PDB file of C-alpha atoms in Angstrom:
ATOM      1  CA  MET A   1      12.245 -20.846  -0.810  1.00  0.00           C
ATOM      2  CA  MET A   2      10.318 -17.871  -0.069  1.00  0.00           C
ATOM      3  CA  ASP A   3       7.592 -17.900   2.490  1.00  0.00           C
ATOM      4  CA  ASP A   4       4.343 -17.030   0.586  1.00  0.00           C
ATOM      5  CA  LYS A   5       2.584 -16.069   3.675  1.00  0.00           C
ATOM      6  CA  PRO A   6       1.317 -12.745   3.910  1.00  0.00           C
ATOM      7  CA  VAL A   7       1.952 -10.138   6.857  1.00  0.00           C
ATOM      8  CA  VAL A   8      -0.890  -8.255   8.080  1.00  0.00           C
ATOM      9  CA  SER A   9      -1.292  -5.268  10.210  1.00  0.00           C
ATOM     10  CA  ARG A  10      -4.056  -3.031  11.442  1.00  0.00           C
ATOM     11  CA  HIS A  11      -3.976   0.858  11.614  1.00  0.00           C
ATOM     12  CA  GLU A  12      -6.178   3.952  11.838  1.00  0.00           C
ATOM     13  CA  ILE A  13      -5.821   7.621  10.521  1.00  0.00           C
ATOM     14  CA  LYS A  14      -7.845  10.840  10.850  1.00  0.00           C
ATOM     15  CA  VAL A  15      -9.467  11.723   7.645  1.00  0.00           C
ATOM     16  CA  GLY A  16     -12.270  14.760   7.767  1.00  0.00           C
ATOM     17  CA  GLY A  17     -12.455  14.582  11.478  1.00  0.00           C
ATOM     18  CA  ARG A  18     -13.192  10.769  11.366  1.00  0.00           C
ATOM     19  CA  THR A  19     -11.079   7.849  12.301  1.00  0.00           C
ATOM     20  CA  LEU A  20     -10.497   5.387   9.562  1.00  0.00           C
ATOM     21  CA  ARG A  21      -9.570   1.951  10.515  1.00  0.00           C
ATOM     22  CA  TYR A  22      -7.974  -0.197   7.869  1.00  0.00           C
ATOM     23  CA  THR A  23      -5.764  -3.321   7.351  1.00  0.00           C
ATOM     24  CA  VAL A  24      -2.482  -3.659   5.387  1.00  0.00           C
ATOM     25  CA  THR A  25      -1.653  -6.722   3.980  1.00  0.00           C
ATOM     26  CA  THR A  26       1.743  -7.526   2.183  1.00  0.00           C
ATOM     27  CA  GLY A  27       3.318 -10.638   0.476  1.00  0.00           C
ATOM     28  CA  MET A  28       4.707 -12.440  -2.434  1.00  0.00           C
ATOM     29  CA  MET A  29       1.944 -13.780  -4.657  1.00  0.00           C
ATOM     30  CA  PRO A  30       3.383 -16.909  -6.327  1.00  0.00           C
ATOM     31  CA  LEU A  31       2.646 -16.957 -10.189  1.00  0.00           C
ATOM     32  CA  LYS A  32       2.230 -20.553 -11.632  1.00  0.00           C
ATOM     33  CA  SER A  33       2.722 -22.236 -14.790  1.00  0.00           C
ATOM     34  CA  ALA A  34      -0.029 -24.227 -16.341  1.00  0.00           C
ATOM     35  CA  ALA A  35       1.816 -27.110 -14.833  1.00  0.00           C
ATOM     36  CA  GLY A  36       1.359 -25.622 -11.225  1.00  0.00           C
ATOM     37  CA  GLU A  37       4.727 -24.911 -11.032  1.00  0.00           C
ATOM     38  CA  THR A  38       5.702 -21.195  -9.275  1.00  0.00           C
ATOM     39  CA  GLU A  39       7.842 -19.476 -11.898  1.00  0.00           C
ATOM     40  CA  ALA A  40       8.185 -16.041 -10.382  1.00  0.00           C
ATOM     41  CA  ARG A  41       6.571 -14.187  -7.167  1.00  0.00           C
ATOM     42  CA  LEU A  42       4.851 -10.670  -7.190  1.00  0.00           C
ATOM     43  CA  PHE A  43       5.281  -8.494  -4.272  1.00  0.00           C
ATOM     44  CA  TYR A  44       2.039  -6.821  -3.312  1.00  0.00           C
ATOM     45  CA  VAL A  45       0.579  -4.427  -0.736  1.00  0.00           C
ATOM     46  CA  ALA A  46      -3.212  -4.117  -0.217  1.00  0.00           C
ATOM     47  CA  TYR A  47      -4.906  -1.287   2.001  1.00  0.00           C
ATOM     48  CA  THR A  48      -8.310  -2.513   3.044  1.00  0.00           C
ATOM     49  CA  ALA A  49     -10.868  -0.461   5.011  1.00  0.00           C
ATOM     50  CA  ASP A  50     -12.310  -2.109   7.960  1.00  0.00           C
ATOM     51  CA  ASN A  51     -16.127  -2.014   8.347  1.00  0.00           C
ATOM     52  CA  ALA A  52     -16.481  -0.960   4.836  1.00  0.00           C
ATOM     53  CA  GLY A  53     -19.692  -2.639   4.206  1.00  0.00           C
ATOM     54  CA  ASN A  54     -20.170  -5.274   1.303  1.00  0.00           C
ATOM     55  CA  LYS A  55     -17.051  -5.910   0.077  1.00  0.00           C
ATOM     56  CA  THR A  56     -17.815  -7.318  -3.137  1.00  0.00           C
ATOM     57  CA  GLN A  57     -19.423  -3.805  -4.068  1.00  0.00           C
ATOM     58  CA  ARG A  58     -16.431  -1.797  -3.303  1.00  0.00           C
ATOM     59  CA  PRO A  59     -14.057  -0.572  -6.089  1.00  0.00           C
ATOM     60  CA  LEU A  60     -10.652  -2.141  -6.524  1.00  0.00           C
ATOM     61  CA  MET A  61      -7.450  -0.309  -7.804  1.00  0.00           C
ATOM     62  CA  PHE A  62      -4.216  -1.474  -8.970  1.00  0.00           C
ATOM     63  CA  SER A  63      -1.320   0.792  -9.188  1.00  0.00           C
ATOM     64  CA  PHE A  64       1.851   0.015 -10.849  1.00  0.00           C
ATOM     65  CA  ASN A  65       5.080   1.808 -11.075  1.00  0.00           C
ATOM     66  CA  GLY A  66       8.732   1.076 -12.509  1.00  0.00           C
ATOM     67  CA  GLY A  67      11.278  -1.191 -10.858  1.00  0.00           C
ATOM     68  CA  PRO A  68      13.259  -2.258  -9.574  1.00  0.00           C
ATOM     69  CA  GLY A  69      14.251  -1.069  -6.622  1.00  0.00           C
ATOM     70  CA  SER A  70      11.910   1.581  -4.442  1.00  0.00           C
ATOM     71  CA  SER A  71      10.444   3.240  -7.337  1.00  0.00           C
ATOM     72  CA  SER A  72       6.902   2.165  -6.257  1.00  0.00           C
ATOM     73  CA  VAL A  73       7.345   3.443  -2.753  1.00  0.00           C
ATOM     74  CA  TRP A  74       6.277   6.822  -4.163  1.00  0.00           C
ATOM     75  CA  LEU A  75       2.810   5.472  -4.974  1.00  0.00           C
ATOM     76  CA  HIS A  76       2.389   4.424  -1.343  1.00  0.00           C
ATOM     77  CA  LEU A  77       4.167   7.257   0.531  1.00  0.00           C
ATOM     78  CA  GLY A  78       3.525   9.931  -1.806  1.00  0.00           C
ATOM     79  CA  ALA A  79       0.183   9.816  -3.479  1.00  0.00           C
ATOM     80  CA  LEU A  80      -2.131   6.618  -2.583  1.00  0.00           C
ATOM     81  CA  GLY A  81      -1.322   5.188   0.620  1.00  0.00           C
ATOM     82  CA  PRO A  82      -3.268   6.021   3.807  1.00  0.00           C
ATOM     83  CA  ARG A  83      -0.010   7.936   5.019  1.00  0.00           C
ATOM     84  CA  ARG A  84       2.051  10.232   3.294  1.00  0.00           C
ATOM     85  CA  VAL A  85       5.756  11.736   3.586  1.00  0.00           C
ATOM     86  CA  VAL A  86       5.423  15.667   4.137  1.00  0.00           C
ATOM     87  CA  MET A  87       7.046  17.513   1.070  1.00  0.00           C
ATOM     88  CA  LEU A  88       8.514  20.883   0.827  1.00  0.00           C
ATOM     89  CA  ASP A  89       6.406  23.382  -0.490  1.00  0.00           C
ATOM     90  CA  ASP A  90       8.016  23.272  -4.054  1.00  0.00           C
ATOM     91  CA  GLY A  91       7.458  19.498  -4.135  1.00  0.00           C
ATOM     92  CA  ARG A  92      10.991  18.466  -3.461  1.00  0.00           C
ATOM     93  CA  MET A  93      11.665  15.985  -0.531  1.00  0.00           C
ATOM     94  CA  PRO A  94      12.947  17.276   2.640  1.00  0.00           C
ATOM     95  CA  ALA A  95      16.016  16.297   4.445  1.00  0.00           C
ATOM     96  CA  PRO A  96      15.803  13.318   7.070  1.00  0.00           C
ATOM     97  CA  PRO A  97      14.267  12.861   9.148  1.00  0.00           C
ATOM     98  CA  PHE A  98      11.095  12.373   7.451  1.00  0.00           C
ATOM     99  CA  ARG A  99       7.703  12.990   8.492  1.00  0.00           C
ATOM    100  CA  LEU A 100       4.572  10.889   8.061  1.00  0.00           C
ATOM    101  CA  VAL A 101       1.296  12.308   8.116  1.00  0.00           C
ATOM    102  CA  ASP A 102      -2.449  10.962   7.551  1.00  0.00           C
ATOM    103  CA  ASN A 103      -3.088  11.474   4.042  1.00  0.00           C
ATOM    104  CA  GLU A 104      -6.329  13.441   3.829  1.00  0.00           C
ATOM    105  CA  HIS A 105      -6.931  12.483   0.064  1.00  0.00           C
ATOM    106  CA  THR A 106      -6.669   8.842   0.795  1.00  0.00           C
TER     107      THR A 106
END
C-alpha cells in the first residue's frame, strides 16, 4: 500500500528584489468511495507562501495538464512554479544540463 503521508520542504526565491519564502508539499491524496474505501490516489504539488497573512483570504489555483507521465511537469517548471527551466530564445528546450532560475512571474 502506498504511503499517503505528504512530503514537505521549504525554499526561497528572489522576486522583484525581495526574498519570497515558500513551502512545497507533495503527496498522494486518497479518493474515497461512499463506503470510505480508497478507490484511487491523486498526486498533488502545493506551493504556499510563508508569512502570507490570512490564508483564508488568499486565492487558490488548481492547474491540470495531460498525462500520464511527465506532461504536468511543464506547468511547474515552465510556467507556474516558483522556479523555471531556462529555455532558448525561440522557446525550445536547450540541451542538458538544464538550468533552473527563480520565476520572476510567480
